Coordinates of C-alpha atoms in Angstrom, one line a residue:
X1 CA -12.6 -14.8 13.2
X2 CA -11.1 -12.9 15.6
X3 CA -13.6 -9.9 16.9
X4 CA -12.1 -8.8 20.2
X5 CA -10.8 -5.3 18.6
X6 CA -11.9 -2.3 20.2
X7 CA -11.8 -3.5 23.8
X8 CA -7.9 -4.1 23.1
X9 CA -8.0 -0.8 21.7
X10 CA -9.4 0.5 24.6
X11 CA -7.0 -0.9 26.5
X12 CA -4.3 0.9 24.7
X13 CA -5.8 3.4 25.3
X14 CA -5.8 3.8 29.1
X15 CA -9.8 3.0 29.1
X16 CA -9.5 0.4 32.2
X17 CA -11.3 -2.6 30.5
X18 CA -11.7 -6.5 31.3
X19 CA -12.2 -8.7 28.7
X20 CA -11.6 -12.3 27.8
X21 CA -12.3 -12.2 24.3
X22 CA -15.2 -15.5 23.0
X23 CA -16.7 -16.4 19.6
X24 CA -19.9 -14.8 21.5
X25 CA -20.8 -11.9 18.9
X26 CA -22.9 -10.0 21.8
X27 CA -22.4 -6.9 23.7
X28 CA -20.4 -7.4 26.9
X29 CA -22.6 -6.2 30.1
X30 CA -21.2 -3.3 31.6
X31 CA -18.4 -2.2 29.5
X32 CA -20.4 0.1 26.7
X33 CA -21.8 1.9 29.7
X34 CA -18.3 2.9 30.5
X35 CA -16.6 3.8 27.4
X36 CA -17.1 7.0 26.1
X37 CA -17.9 5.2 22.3
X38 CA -20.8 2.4 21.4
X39 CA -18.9 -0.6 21.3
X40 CA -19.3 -2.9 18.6
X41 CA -17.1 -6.5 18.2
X42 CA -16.8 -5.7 14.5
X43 CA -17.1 -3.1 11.4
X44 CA -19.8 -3.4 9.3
X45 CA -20.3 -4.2 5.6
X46 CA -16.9 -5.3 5.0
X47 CA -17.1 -7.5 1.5
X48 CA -13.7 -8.9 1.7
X49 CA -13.5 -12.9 2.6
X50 CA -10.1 -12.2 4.4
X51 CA -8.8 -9.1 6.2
X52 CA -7.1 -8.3 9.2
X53 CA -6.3 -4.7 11.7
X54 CA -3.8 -4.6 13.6
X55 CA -2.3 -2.0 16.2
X56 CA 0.6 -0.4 14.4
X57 CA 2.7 0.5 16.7
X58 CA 2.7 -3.3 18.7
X59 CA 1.3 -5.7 16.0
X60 CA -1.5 -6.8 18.0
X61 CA -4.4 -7.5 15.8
X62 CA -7.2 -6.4 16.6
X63 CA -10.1 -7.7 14.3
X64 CA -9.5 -10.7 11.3
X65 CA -11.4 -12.7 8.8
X66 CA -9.8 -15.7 8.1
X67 CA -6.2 -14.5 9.2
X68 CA -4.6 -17.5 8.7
X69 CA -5.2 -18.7 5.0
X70 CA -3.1 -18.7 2.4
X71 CA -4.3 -16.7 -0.8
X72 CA -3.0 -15.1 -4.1
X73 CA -1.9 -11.4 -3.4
X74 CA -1.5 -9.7 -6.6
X75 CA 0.6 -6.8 -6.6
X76 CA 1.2 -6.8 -2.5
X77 CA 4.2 -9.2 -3.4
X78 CA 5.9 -6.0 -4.6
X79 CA 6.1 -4.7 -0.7
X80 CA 8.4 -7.5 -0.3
X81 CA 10.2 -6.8 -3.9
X82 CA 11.1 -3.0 -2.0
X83 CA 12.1 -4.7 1.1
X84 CA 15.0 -7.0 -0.4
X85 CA 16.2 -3.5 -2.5
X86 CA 16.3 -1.6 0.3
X87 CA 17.9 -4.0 2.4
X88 CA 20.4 -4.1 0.1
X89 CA 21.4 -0.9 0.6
X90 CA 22.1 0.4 -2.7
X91 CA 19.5 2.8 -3.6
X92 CA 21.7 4.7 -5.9
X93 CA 22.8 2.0 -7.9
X94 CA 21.9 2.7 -12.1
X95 CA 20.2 -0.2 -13.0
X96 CA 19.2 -0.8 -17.0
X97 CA 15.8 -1.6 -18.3
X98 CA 16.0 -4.6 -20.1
X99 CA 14.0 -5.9 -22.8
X100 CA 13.3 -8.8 -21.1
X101 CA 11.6 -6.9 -18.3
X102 CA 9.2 -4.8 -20.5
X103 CA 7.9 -8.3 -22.1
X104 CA 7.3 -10.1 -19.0
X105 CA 5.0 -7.5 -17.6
X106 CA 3.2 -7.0 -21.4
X107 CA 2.9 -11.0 -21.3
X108 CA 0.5 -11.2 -18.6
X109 CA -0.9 -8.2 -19.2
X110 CA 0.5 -6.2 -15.9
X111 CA 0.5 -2.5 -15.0
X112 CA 3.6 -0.6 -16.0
X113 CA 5.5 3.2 -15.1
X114 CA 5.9 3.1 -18.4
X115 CA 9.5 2.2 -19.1
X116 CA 11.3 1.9 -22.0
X117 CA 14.1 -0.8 -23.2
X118 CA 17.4 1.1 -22.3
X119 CA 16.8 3.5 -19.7
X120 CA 18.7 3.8 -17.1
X121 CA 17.9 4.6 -13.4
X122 CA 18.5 4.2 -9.9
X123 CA 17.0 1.7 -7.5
X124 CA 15.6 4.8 -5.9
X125 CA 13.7 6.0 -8.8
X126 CA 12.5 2.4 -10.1
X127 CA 11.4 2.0 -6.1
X128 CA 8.7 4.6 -7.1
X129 CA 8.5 3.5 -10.4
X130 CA 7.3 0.4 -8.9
X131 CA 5.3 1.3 -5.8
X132 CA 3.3 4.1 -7.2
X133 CA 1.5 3.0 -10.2
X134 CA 2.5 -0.6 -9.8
X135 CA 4.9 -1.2 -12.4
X136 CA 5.4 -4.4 -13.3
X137 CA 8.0 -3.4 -15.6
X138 CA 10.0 -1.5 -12.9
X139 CA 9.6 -4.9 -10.4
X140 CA 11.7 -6.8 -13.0
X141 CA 13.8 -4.5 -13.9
X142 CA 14.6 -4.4 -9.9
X143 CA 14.8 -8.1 -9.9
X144 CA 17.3 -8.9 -12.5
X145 CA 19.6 -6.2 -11.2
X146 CA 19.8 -7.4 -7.5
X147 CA 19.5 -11.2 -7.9
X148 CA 21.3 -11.0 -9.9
X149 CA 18.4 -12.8 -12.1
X150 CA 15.1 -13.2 -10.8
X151 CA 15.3 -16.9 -9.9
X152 CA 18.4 -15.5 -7.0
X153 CA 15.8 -12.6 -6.3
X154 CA 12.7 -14.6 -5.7
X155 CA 14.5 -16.7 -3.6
X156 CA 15.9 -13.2 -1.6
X157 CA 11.9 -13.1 -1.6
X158 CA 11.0 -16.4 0.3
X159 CA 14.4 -15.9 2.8
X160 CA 13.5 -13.1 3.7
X161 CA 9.6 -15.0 4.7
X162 CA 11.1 -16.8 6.9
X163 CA 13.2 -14.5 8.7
X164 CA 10.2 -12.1 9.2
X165 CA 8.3 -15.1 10.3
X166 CA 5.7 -15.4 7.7
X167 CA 5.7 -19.6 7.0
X168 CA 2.5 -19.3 5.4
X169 CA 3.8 -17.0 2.6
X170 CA 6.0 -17.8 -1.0
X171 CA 6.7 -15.7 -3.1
X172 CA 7.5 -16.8 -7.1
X173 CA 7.4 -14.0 -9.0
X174 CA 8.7 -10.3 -7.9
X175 CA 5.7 -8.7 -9.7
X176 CA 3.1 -10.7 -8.3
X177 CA 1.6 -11.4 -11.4
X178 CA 0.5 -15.1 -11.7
X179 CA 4.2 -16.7 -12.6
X180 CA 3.8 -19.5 -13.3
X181 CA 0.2 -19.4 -11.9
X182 CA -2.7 -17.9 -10.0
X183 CA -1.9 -19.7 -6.4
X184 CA 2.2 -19.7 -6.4
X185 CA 2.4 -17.0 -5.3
X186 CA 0.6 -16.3 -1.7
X187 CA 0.4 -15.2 2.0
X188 CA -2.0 -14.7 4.3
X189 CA -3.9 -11.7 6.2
X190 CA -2.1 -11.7 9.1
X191 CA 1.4 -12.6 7.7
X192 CA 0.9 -9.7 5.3
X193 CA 0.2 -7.1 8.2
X194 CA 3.4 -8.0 9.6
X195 CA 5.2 -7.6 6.3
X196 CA 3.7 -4.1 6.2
X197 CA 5.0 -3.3 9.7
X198 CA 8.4 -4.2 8.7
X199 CA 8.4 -1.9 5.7
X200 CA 6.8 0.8 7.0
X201 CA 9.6 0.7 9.6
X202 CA 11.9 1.7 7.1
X203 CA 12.1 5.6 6.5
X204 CA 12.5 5.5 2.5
X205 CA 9.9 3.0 2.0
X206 CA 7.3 5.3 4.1
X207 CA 8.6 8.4 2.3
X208 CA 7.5 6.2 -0.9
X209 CA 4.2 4.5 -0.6
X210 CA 2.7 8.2 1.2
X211 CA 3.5 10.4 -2.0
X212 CA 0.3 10.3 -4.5
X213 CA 2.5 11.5 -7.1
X214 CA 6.3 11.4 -8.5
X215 CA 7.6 12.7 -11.1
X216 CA 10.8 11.8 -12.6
X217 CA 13.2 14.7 -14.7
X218 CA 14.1 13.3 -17.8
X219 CA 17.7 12.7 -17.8
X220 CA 20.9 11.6 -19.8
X221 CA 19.5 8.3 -19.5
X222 CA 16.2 8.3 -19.0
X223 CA 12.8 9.9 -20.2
X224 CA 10.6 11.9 -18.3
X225 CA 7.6 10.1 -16.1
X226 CA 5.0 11.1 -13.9
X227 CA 3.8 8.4 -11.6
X228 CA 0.6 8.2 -10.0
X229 CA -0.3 6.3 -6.7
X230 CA -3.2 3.7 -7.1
X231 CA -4.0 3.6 -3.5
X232 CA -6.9 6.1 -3.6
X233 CA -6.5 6.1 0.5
X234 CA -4.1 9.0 0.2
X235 CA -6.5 11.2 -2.2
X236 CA -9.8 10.3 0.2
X237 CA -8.9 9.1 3.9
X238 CA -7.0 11.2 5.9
X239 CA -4.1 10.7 7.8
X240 CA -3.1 7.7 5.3
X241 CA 0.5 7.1 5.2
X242 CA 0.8 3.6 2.9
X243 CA 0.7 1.1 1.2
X244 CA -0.2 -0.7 -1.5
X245 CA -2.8 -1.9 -3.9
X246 CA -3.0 -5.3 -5.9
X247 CA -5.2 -7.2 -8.4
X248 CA -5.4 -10.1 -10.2
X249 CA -8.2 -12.2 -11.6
X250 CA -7.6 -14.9 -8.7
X251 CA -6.4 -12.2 -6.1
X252 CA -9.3 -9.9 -7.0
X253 CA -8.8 -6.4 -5.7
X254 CA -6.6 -6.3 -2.8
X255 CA -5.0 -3.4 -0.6
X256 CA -2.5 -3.4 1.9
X257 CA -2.9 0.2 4.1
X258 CA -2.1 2.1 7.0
X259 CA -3.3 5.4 8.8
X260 CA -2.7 7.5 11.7
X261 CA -4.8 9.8 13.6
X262 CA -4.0 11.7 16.8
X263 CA -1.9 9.5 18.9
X264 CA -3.1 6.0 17.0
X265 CA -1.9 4.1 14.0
X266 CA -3.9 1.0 12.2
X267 CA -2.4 -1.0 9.7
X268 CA -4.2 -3.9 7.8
X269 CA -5.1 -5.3 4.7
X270 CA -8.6 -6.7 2.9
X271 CA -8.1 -9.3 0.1
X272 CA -10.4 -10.1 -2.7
X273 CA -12.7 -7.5 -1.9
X274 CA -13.7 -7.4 -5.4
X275 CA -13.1 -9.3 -8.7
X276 CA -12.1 -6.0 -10.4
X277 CA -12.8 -2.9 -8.1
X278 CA -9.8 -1.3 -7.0
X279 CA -12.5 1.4 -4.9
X280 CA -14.2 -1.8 -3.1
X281 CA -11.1 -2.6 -1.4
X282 CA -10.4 1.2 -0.4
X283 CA -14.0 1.0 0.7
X284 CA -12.9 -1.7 2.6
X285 CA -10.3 -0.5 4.1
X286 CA -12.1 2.7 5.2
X287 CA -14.9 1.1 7.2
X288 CA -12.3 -0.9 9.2
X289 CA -10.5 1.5 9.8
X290 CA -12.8 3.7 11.0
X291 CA -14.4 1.1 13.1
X292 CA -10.5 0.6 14.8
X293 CA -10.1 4.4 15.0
X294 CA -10.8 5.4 18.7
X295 CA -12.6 8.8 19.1
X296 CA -10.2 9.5 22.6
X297 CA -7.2 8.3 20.5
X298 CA -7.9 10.1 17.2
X299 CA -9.0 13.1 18.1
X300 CA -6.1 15.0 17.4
X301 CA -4.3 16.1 13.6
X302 CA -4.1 13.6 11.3
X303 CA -1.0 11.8 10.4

């Protein structure tokens, strides 16, 4: 575990601070005197085995729980599913529910916008569609339109890994749901925080994942849908800008977030925080963050 978080912050921060950063869990002598905060190495009553906080803004990570191993992330995967779309560069492009895409998300059982066999929409749209309330359905659908096929996108999936530098991540399915088990598909904390930086680096995806709702017109094509954000971080901790939520029996309730207060951004993610409890991983989330949060730094609007 690495616990040398607030002093970096600090640092950031312009508070002039020394500090070679030990597995020593005890106060530093001198430094709390100086800051105008308590310092503590770590937040408190975190429940999830494997997290990690990062600076936005540089990637440095500030605080981790087992960073470095590899486990199931549920519905985080789709982060990278909206990353190969929009790097496509075709966010207009009508793409057609198939059958086939409705049944793969109803065999496992997945979360769904709601989409029916035939309808037509942009990538745009299905980006929300997606995102939002975590459809399954709308991941597919994505998939076999800008593989073409989802074995060609899955592998878009994995290359685009290793480009970002993430060895420790593979991708199998674009849903995240456990194709063709619990463990193929996988990263780790810290390889996931640097996915999330990349994404949230790019304008459309932001505009996404920070709207709690969307709804869709019903048009020519298509029916009329309102989707709803699971990441409860938007509803109850302010200044949230992202991103998103997963869950799976192996992956239990995951979330991948972000904030911004005042002059300071956090991004992170908590994994397995819960077997079930979408609100223990927001929970999570909130207590990190607030831990990482500087007062002299976060003082100012949020967002």
């Amino acid at each position: 575990m690495r616990t040398f978080a607030r002093v970096l912050l600090a640092a950031i921060a312009g508070v002039a601070v020394v500090f070679a950063p030990t597995a020593a869990a005890a106060p530093v002598s001198g430094i709390s005197a100086q800051l105008p905060f308590p310092l503590t190495l770590q937040p408190d009553g975190v429940r999830a085995p494997a997290a990690a906080l990062a600076e936005a803004n540089t990637g440095l990570i500030v605080w981790s729980r087992q960073p470095d191993t590899r486990l199931p992330i549920a519905s985080i995967a789709k982060v990278m599913t909206a990353v190969v779309v929009l790097e496509s560069g075709d966010l207009e492009r009508p793409v057609t529910v198939s059958r086939g895409a409705i049944d793969s998300s109803a065999a496992y059982g997945g979360s769904t916008a709601g989409l029916a066999p035939g309808e037509v929409l942009t990538a745009r749209q299905l980006l929300y569609a997606m995102m939002l309330p975590s459809g399954c359905d709308a991941a597919y659908a994505l998939a076999d339109a800008f593989g073409p096929g989802r074995e060609a996108f899955v592998a878009k999936m994995n290359a685009t890994a290793q480009r970002l530098g993430m060895p420790n991540t593979h991708f199998t399915d674009p849903s995240g749901l456990p194709v063709p088990d619990d463990y193929s598909t996988y990263s780790t904390p810290a390889e996931l925080v640097r996915l999330g930086r990349h994404a949230m680096a790019n304008p459309v995806f932001r505009e996404i994942v920070r709207a709690p709702v969307h709804h869709q017109p019903a048009g020519p094509a298509n029916h009329h849908h309102v989707w709803e954000n699971t990441n409860g971080l938007l509803r109850d901790y302010a200044g949230t800008t992202g991103i998103k939520t997963g869950s799976t029996d192996a992956a239990g309730t995951c979330l991948l977030f972000e904030a911004a207060r005042g002059g300071q951004r956090l991004i992170g993610v908590v994994l397995n925080s819960s077997p079930h409890d979408l609100d223990a991983a927001a929970a999570d989330a909130a207590r990190i963050m607030d831990w990482g949060f500087l007062p002299i730094l976060g003082a100012g609007p949020a967002g």
